[in-house]
């Protein structure tokens, strides 16, 4: 039976985001800059990561608190060996209605079919540019956008529902918005542009690098005939628009200009097994991994998860100002531990 609980701000818990690795094969400046994550960077050893059995156990207990959706994140989740086994097990859980995975897409041809066969259907592919040179300058691994586009085509061809996510930075890739809208409109693949946020500690964020939703919308309206789409459900994070001629949709995610903390129902497990109630947490998360490995029962885990949610009062994006950003410099959890 599900026990409906809410946090201090009245928000229920619906989503669980599981980070399965802190490694990535890209070195994007806003997430894992190559100056910090160089060849000698020490990633988590295997025994510091949650095992698949531990993740399934966590997810199962969370279903008793109302979690219906799971998102697999990283780092780059396709680098976690045998990920399809985790997907298969999560898919067997009563109460889980939806599993999604966020990836940079590079390894989809290699692992896509197994993941699909294990029951995964939804992919969010992060792709910040469609021009090879712009994309190579962002990923710092010489990977061409055209390579990722082929991987996306492959994923669609085997049946995945794909959405593309673009983090927009002023002066870096805002000139990619219109060509990407055109490309994915023609493919009828949903693309979402995300306002650049101050995630992690090393991404060099400031307000001047944000292209707001209104700015993006003006840009798109100048070239395309579009109309707004009604939200599908309460708390949908993207504001959607439709091309009037072919019905293809795109979204704008207003992480900075119109924050959506009041409807944030996401719990997060970092790759080192800690609970976080917010992407911008500055306190070290509760160590679920150690707690589990001390031999506690499912009942104790349930009570602990409940207590963690009951005291949650995070609303960082609602409160974001130049001052809060400055105060949290170098204190937040890094993005490769917690996903986006
Ligand atoms: S800032 Fe934190 S609480 Fe607000 S929407 Fe983002 S993750 Fe949720």
mmCIF file of N, CA and C in Angstrom, residues 91-169:
data_model
loop_
_atom_site.group_PDB
_atom_site.id
_atom_site.type_symbol
_atom_site.label_atom_id
_atom_site.label_comp_id
_atom_site.label_asym_id
_atom_site.label_seq_id
_atom_site.Cartn_x
_atom_site.Cartn_y
_atom_site.Cartn_z
ATOM 1 N N UNK A 91 11.871 -2.501 -14.131
ATOM 2 C CA UNK A 91 10.630 -2.652 -14.893
ATOM 3 C C UNK A 91 9.672 -3.656 -14.275
ATOM 4 N N UNK A 92 10.191 -4.540 -13.452
ATOM 5 C CA UNK A 92 9.336 -5.564 -12.816
ATOM 6 C C UNK A 92 8.618 -5.020 -11.584
ATOM 7 N N UNK A 93 9.010 -3.830 -11.115
ATOM 8 C CA UNK A 93 8.463 -3.346 -9.841
ATOM 9 C C UNK A 93 7.020 -2.874 -9.977
ATOM 10 N N UNK A 94 6.172 -3.319 -9.068
ATOM 11 C CA UNK A 94 4.793 -2.812 -9.033
ATOM 12 C C UNK A 94 4.833 -1.334 -8.687
ATOM 13 N N UNK A 95 4.018 -0.570 -9.368
ATOM 14 C CA UNK A 95 3.922 0.859 -9.040
ATOM 15 C C UNK A 95 4.764 1.742 -9.937
ATOM 16 N N UNK A 96 5.768 1.184 -10.594
ATOM 17 C CA UNK A 96 6.587 1.997 -11.499
ATOM 18 C C UNK A 96 5.906 2.047 -12.865
ATOM 19 N N UNK A 97 5.538 3.257 -13.259
ATOM 20 C CA UNK A 97 4.784 3.415 -14.516
ATOM 21 C C UNK A 97 5.685 3.856 -15.662
ATOM 22 N N UNK A 98 6.852 4.381 -15.314
ATOM 23 C CA UNK A 98 7.643 4.991 -16.370
ATOM 24 C C UNK A 98 9.127 4.991 -15.988
ATOM 25 N N UNK A 99 9.960 4.550 -16.926
ATOM 26 C CA UNK A 99 11.416 4.625 -16.710
ATOM 27 C C UNK A 99 12.013 5.381 -17.888
ATOM 28 N N UNK A 100 12.800 6.380 -17.595
ATOM 29 C CA UNK A 100 13.481 7.140 -18.646
ATOM 30 C C UNK A 100 14.977 7.165 -18.382
ATOM 31 N N UNK A 101 15.741 7.486 -19.402
ATOM 32 C CA UNK A 101 17.196 7.531 -19.250
ATOM 33 C C UNK A 101 17.726 8.772 -19.964
ATOM 34 N N UNK A 102 18.615 9.484 -19.289
ATOM 35 C CA UNK A 102 19.230 10.669 -19.891
ATOM 36 C C UNK A 102 20.651 10.319 -20.304
ATOM 37 N N UNK A 103 20.980 10.572 -21.553
ATOM 38 C CA UNK A 103 22.277 10.142 -22.088
ATOM 39 C C UNK A 103 22.832 11.170 -23.061
ATOM 40 N N UNK A 104 24.152 11.132 -23.263
ATOM 41 C CA UNK A 104 24.714 11.977 -24.326
ATOM 42 C C UNK A 104 24.593 11.280 -25.689
ATOM 43 N N UNK A 105 24.141 10.051 -25.704
ATOM 44 C CA UNK A 105 23.775 9.380 -26.953
ATOM 45 C C UNK A 105 24.905 8.647 -27.660
ATOM 46 N N UNK A 106 26.131 8.850 -27.226
ATOM 47 C CA UNK A 106 27.256 8.322 -28.003
ATOM 48 C C UNK A 106 27.256 6.787 -28.114
ATOM 49 N N UNK A 107 26.730 6.123 -27.102
ATOM 50 C CA UNK A 107 26.808 4.657 -27.091
ATOM 51 C C UNK A 107 25.459 3.985 -27.380
ATOM 52 N N UNK A 108 24.565 4.713 -27.998
ATOM 53 C CA UNK A 108 23.235 4.123 -28.226
ATOM 54 C C UNK A 108 23.260 2.942 -29.186
ATOM 55 N N UNK A 109 24.077 3.046 -30.233
ATOM 56 C CA UNK A 109 24.124 1.910 -31.169
ATOM 57 C C UNK A 109 24.674 0.674 -30.460
ATOM 58 N N UNK A 110 25.595 0.908 -29.541
ATOM 59 C CA UNK A 110 26.219 -0.219 -28.838
ATOM 60 C C UNK A 110 25.256 -0.876 -27.841
ATOM 61 N N UNK A 111 24.505 -0.061 -27.107
ATOM 62 C CA UNK A 111 23.709 -0.623 -26.005
ATOM 63 C C UNK A 111 22.205 -0.509 -26.175
ATOM 64 N N UNK A 112 21.759 0.239 -27.201
ATOM 65 C CA UNK A 112 20.330 0.565 -27.321
ATOM 66 C C UNK A 112 19.423 -0.645 -27.382
ATOM 67 N N UNK A 113 19.780 -1.623 -28.218
ATOM 68 C CA UNK A 113 18.874 -2.758 -28.408
ATOM 69 C C UNK A 113 18.666 -3.534 -27.103
ATOM 70 N N UNK A 114 19.751 -3.753 -26.358
ATOM 71 C CA UNK A 114 19.611 -4.496 -25.093
ATOM 72 C C UNK A 114 18.728 -3.733 -24.105
ATOM 73 N N UNK A 115 18.905 -2.405 -24.086
ATOM 74 C CA UNK A 115 18.098 -1.591 -23.172
ATOM 75 C C UNK A 115 16.629 -1.637 -23.582
ATOM 76 N N UNK A 116 16.405 -1.597 -24.876
ATOM 77 C CA UNK A 116 15.023 -1.665 -25.377
ATOM 78 C C UNK A 116 14.406 -3.013 -25.009
ATOM 79 N N UNK A 117 15.158 -4.071 -25.237
ATOM 80 C CA UNK A 117 14.653 -5.411 -24.925
ATOM 81 C C UNK A 117 14.373 -5.577 -23.426
ATOM 82 N N UNK A 118 15.131 -4.814 -22.610
ATOM 83 C CA UNK A 118 14.922 -4.904 -21.156
ATOM 84 C C UNK A 118 13.715 -4.082 -20.711
ATOM 85 N N UNK A 119 13.126 -3.327 -21.643
ATOM 86 C CA UNK A 119 11.890 -2.610 -21.307
ATOM 87 C C UNK A 119 12.003 -1.096 -21.306
ATOM 88 N N UNK A 120 13.197 -0.567 -21.584
ATOM 89 C CA UNK A 120 13.324 0.902 -21.627
ATOM 90 C C UNK A 120 12.679 1.420 -22.908
ATOM 91 N N UNK A 121 11.925 2.506 -22.796
ATOM 92 C CA UNK A 121 11.260 3.058 -23.978
ATOM 93 C C UNK A 121 11.578 4.534 -24.195
ATOM 94 N N UNK A 122 11.978 5.231 -23.130
ATOM 95 C CA UNK A 122 12.132 6.687 -23.279
ATOM 96 C C UNK A 122 13.573 7.137 -23.043
ATOM 97 N N UNK A 123 14.052 7.920 -23.973
ATOM 98 C CA UNK A 123 15.419 8.451 -23.883
ATOM 99 C C UNK A 123 15.395 9.968 -23.995
ATOM 100 N N UNK A 124 16.143 10.636 -23.140
ATOM 101 C CA UNK A 124 16.424 12.055 -23.336
ATOM 102 C C UNK A 124 17.887 12.150 -23.759
ATOM 103 N N UNK A 125 18.109 12.641 -24.953
ATOM 104 C CA UNK A 125 19.489 12.763 -25.431
ATOM 105 C C UNK A 125 19.928 14.220 -25.304
ATOM 106 N N UNK A 126 21.026 14.439 -24.579
ATOM 107 C CA UNK A 126 21.562 15.796 -24.432
ATOM 108 C C UNK A 126 22.431 16.097 -25.642
ATOM 109 N N UNK A 127 22.069 17.123 -26.368
ATOM 110 C CA UNK A 127 22.837 17.493 -27.562
ATOM 111 C C UNK A 127 22.796 19.015 -27.655
ATOM 112 N N UNK A 128 23.937 19.658 -27.426
ATOM 113 C CA UNK A 128 23.918 21.113 -27.276
ATOM 114 C C UNK A 128 24.179 21.881 -28.559
ATOM 115 N N UNK A 129 24.416 21.182 -29.664
ATOM 116 C CA UNK A 129 24.622 21.888 -30.936
ATOM 117 C C UNK A 129 24.422 20.900 -32.073
ATOM 118 N N UNK A 130 24.134 21.456 -33.248
ATOM 119 C CA UNK A 130 23.982 20.601 -34.422
ATOM 120 C C UNK A 130 25.139 20.815 -35.396
ATOM 121 N N UNK A 131 25.861 21.868 -35.183
ATOM 122 C CA UNK A 131 27.044 22.135 -35.996
ATOM 123 C C UNK A 131 28.225 21.383 -35.370
ATOM 124 N N UNK A 132 28.941 20.618 -36.203
ATOM 125 C CA UNK A 132 30.023 19.783 -35.655
ATOM 126 C C UNK A 132 31.050 20.591 -34.863
ATOM 127 N N UNK A 133 31.454 21.713 -35.417
ATOM 128 C CA UNK A 133 32.519 22.498 -34.746
ATOM 129 C C UNK A 133 32.039 23.056 -33.406
ATOM 130 N N UNK A 134 30.827 23.575 -33.400
ATOM 131 C CA UNK A 134 30.286 24.126 -32.140
ATOM 132 C C UNK A 134 30.173 22.995 -31.112
ATOM 133 N N UNK A 135 29.693 21.836 -31.571
ATOM 134 C CA UNK A 135 29.501 20.726 -30.640
ATOM 135 C C UNK A 135 30.843 20.202 -30.116
ATOM 136 N N UNK A 136 31.827 20.132 -31.001
ATOM 137 C CA UNK A 136 33.148 19.659 -30.561
ATOM 138 C C UNK A 136 33.751 20.608 -29.524
ATOM 139 N N UNK A 137 33.517 21.905 -29.719
ATOM 140 C CA UNK A 137 34.049 22.881 -28.755
ATOM 141 C C UNK A 137 33.361 22.727 -27.406
ATOM 142 N N UNK A 138 32.119 22.257 -27.394
ATOM 143 C CA UNK A 138 31.399 22.077 -26.125
ATOM 144 C C UNK A 138 31.807 20.776 -25.447
ATOM 145 N N UNK A 139 31.880 19.664 -26.222
ATOM 146 C CA UNK A 139 32.113 18.370 -25.550
ATOM 147 C C UNK A 139 33.591 18.087 -25.254
ATOM 148 N N UNK A 140 34.471 18.870 -25.876
ATOM 149 C CA UNK A 140 35.911 18.736 -25.612
ATOM 150 C C UNK A 140 36.457 17.318 -25.794
ATOM 151 N N UNK A 141 35.782 16.527 -26.619
ATOM 152 C CA UNK A 141 36.236 15.164 -26.910
ATOM 153 C C UNK A 141 36.216 14.899 -28.418
ATOM 154 N N UNK A 142 36.091 15.996 -29.172
ATOM 155 C CA UNK A 142 36.148 15.876 -30.620
ATOM 156 C C UNK A 142 35.006 15.052 -31.215
ATOM 157 N N UNK A 143 33.927 14.968 -30.494
ATOM 158 C CA UNK A 143 32.795 14.174 -30.987
ATOM 159 C C UNK A 143 31.875 15.068 -31.812
ATOM 160 N N UNK A 144 31.557 14.584 -33.018
ATOM 161 C CA UNK A 144 30.752 15.398 -33.924
ATOM 162 C C UNK A 144 29.259 15.278 -33.605
ATOM 163 N N UNK A 145 28.552 16.368 -33.833
ATOM 164 C CA UNK A 145 27.101 16.330 -33.664
ATOM 165 C C UNK A 145 26.487 15.294 -34.607
ATOM 166 N N UNK A 146 27.067 15.194 -35.808
ATOM 167 C CA UNK A 146 26.505 14.255 -36.783
ATOM 168 C C UNK A 146 26.565 12.808 -36.260
ATOM 169 N N UNK A 147 27.578 12.503 -35.461
ATOM 170 C CA UNK A 147 27.670 11.162 -34.863
ATOM 171 C C UNK A 147 26.481 10.921 -33.934
ATOM 172 N N UNK A 148 26.157 11.914 -33.135
ATOM 173 C CA UNK A 148 25.034 11.752 -32.193
ATOM 174 C C UNK A 148 23.707 11.691 -32.965
ATOM 175 N N UNK A 149 23.617 12.473 -34.042
ATOM 176 C CA UNK A 149 22.373 12.436 -34.837
ATOM 177 C C UNK A 149 22.142 11.033 -35.406
ATOM 178 N N UNK A 150 23.231 10.369 -35.810
ATOM 179 C CA UNK A 150 23.090 8.987 -36.315
ATOM 180 C C UNK A 150 22.625 8.044 -35.203
ATOM 181 N N UNK A 151 23.172 8.268 -34.016
ATOM 182 C CA UNK A 151 22.772 7.419 -32.872
ATOM 183 C C UNK A 151 21.296 7.632 -32.551
ATOM 184 N N UNK A 152 20.852 8.880 -32.669
ATOM 185 C CA UNK A 152 19.431 9.170 -32.405
ATOM 186 C C UNK A 152 18.558 8.473 -33.455
ATOM 187 N N UNK A 153 18.975 8.568 -34.708
ATOM 188 C CA UNK A 153 18.215 7.896 -35.777
ATOM 189 C C UNK A 153 18.096 6.404 -35.490
ATOM 190 N N UNK A 154 19.204 5.839 -35.045
ATOM 191 C CA UNK A 154 19.198 4.405 -34.724
ATOM 192 C C UNK A 154 18.199 4.120 -33.599
ATOM 193 N N UNK A 155 18.270 4.919 -32.535
ATOM 194 C CA UNK A 155 17.379 4.691 -31.383
ATOM 195 C C UNK A 155 15.915 4.785 -31.814
ATOM 196 N N UNK A 156 15.613 5.773 -32.644
ATOM 197 C CA UNK A 156 14.223 5.918 -33.118
ATOM 198 C C UNK A 156 13.840 4.698 -33.955
ATOM 199 N N UNK A 157 14.783 4.226 -34.774
ATOM 200 C CA UNK A 157 14.470 3.112 -35.682
ATOM 201 C C UNK A 157 14.161 1.817 -34.930
ATOM 202 N N UNK A 158 14.699 1.671 -33.710
ATOM 203 C CA UNK A 158 14.382 0.425 -32.980
ATOM 204 C C UNK A 158 13.197 0.617 -32.024
ATOM 205 N N UNK A 159 12.622 1.815 -32.034
ATOM 206 C CA UNK A 159 11.363 1.995 -31.303
ATOM 207 C C UNK A 159 11.392 2.940 -30.121
ATOM 208 N N UNK A 160 12.558 3.512 -29.792
ATOM 209 C CA UNK A 160 12.606 4.430 -28.648
ATOM 210 C C UNK A 160 11.835 5.712 -28.932
ATOM 211 N N UNK A 161 11.222 6.246 -27.870
ATOM 212 C CA UNK A 161 10.679 7.593 -27.931
ATOM 213 C C UNK A 161 11.797 8.527 -27.449
ATOM 214 N N UNK A 162 12.267 9.381 -28.333
ATOM 215 C CA UNK A 162 13.438 10.212 -28.014
ATOM 216 C C UNK A 162 13.036 11.680 -27.876
ATOM 217 N N UNK A 163 13.568 12.314 -26.829
ATOM 218 C CA UNK A 163 13.509 13.771 -26.721
ATOM 219 C C UNK A 163 14.943 14.270 -26.710
ATOM 220 N N UNK A 164 15.157 15.433 -27.278
ATOM 221 C CA UNK A 164 16.508 16.005 -27.292
ATOM 222 C C UNK A 164 16.533 17.210 -26.355
ATOM 223 N N UNK A 165 17.538 17.277 -25.497
ATOM 224 C CA UNK A 165 17.686 18.399 -24.568
ATOM 225 C C UNK A 165 18.890 19.239 -24.937
ATOM 226 N N UNK A 166 18.700 20.552 -24.968
ATOM 227 C CA UNK A 166 19.788 21.473 -25.306
ATOM 228 C C UNK A 166 19.936 22.485 -24.164
ATOM 229 N N UNK A 167 21.101 22.547 -23.561
ATOM 230 C CA UNK A 167 21.366 23.604 -22.584
ATOM 231 C C UNK A 167 21.903 24.809 -23.365
ATOM 232 N N UNK A 168 21.196 25.925 -23.257
ATOM 233 C CA UNK A 168 21.544 27.083 -24.089
ATOM 234 C C UNK A 168 22.390 28.079 -23.294
ATOM 235 N N UNK A 169 23.563 28.387 -23.833
ATOM 236 C CA UNK A 169 24.434 29.394 -23.212
ATOM 237 C C UNK A 169 24.652 30.535 -24.190
#
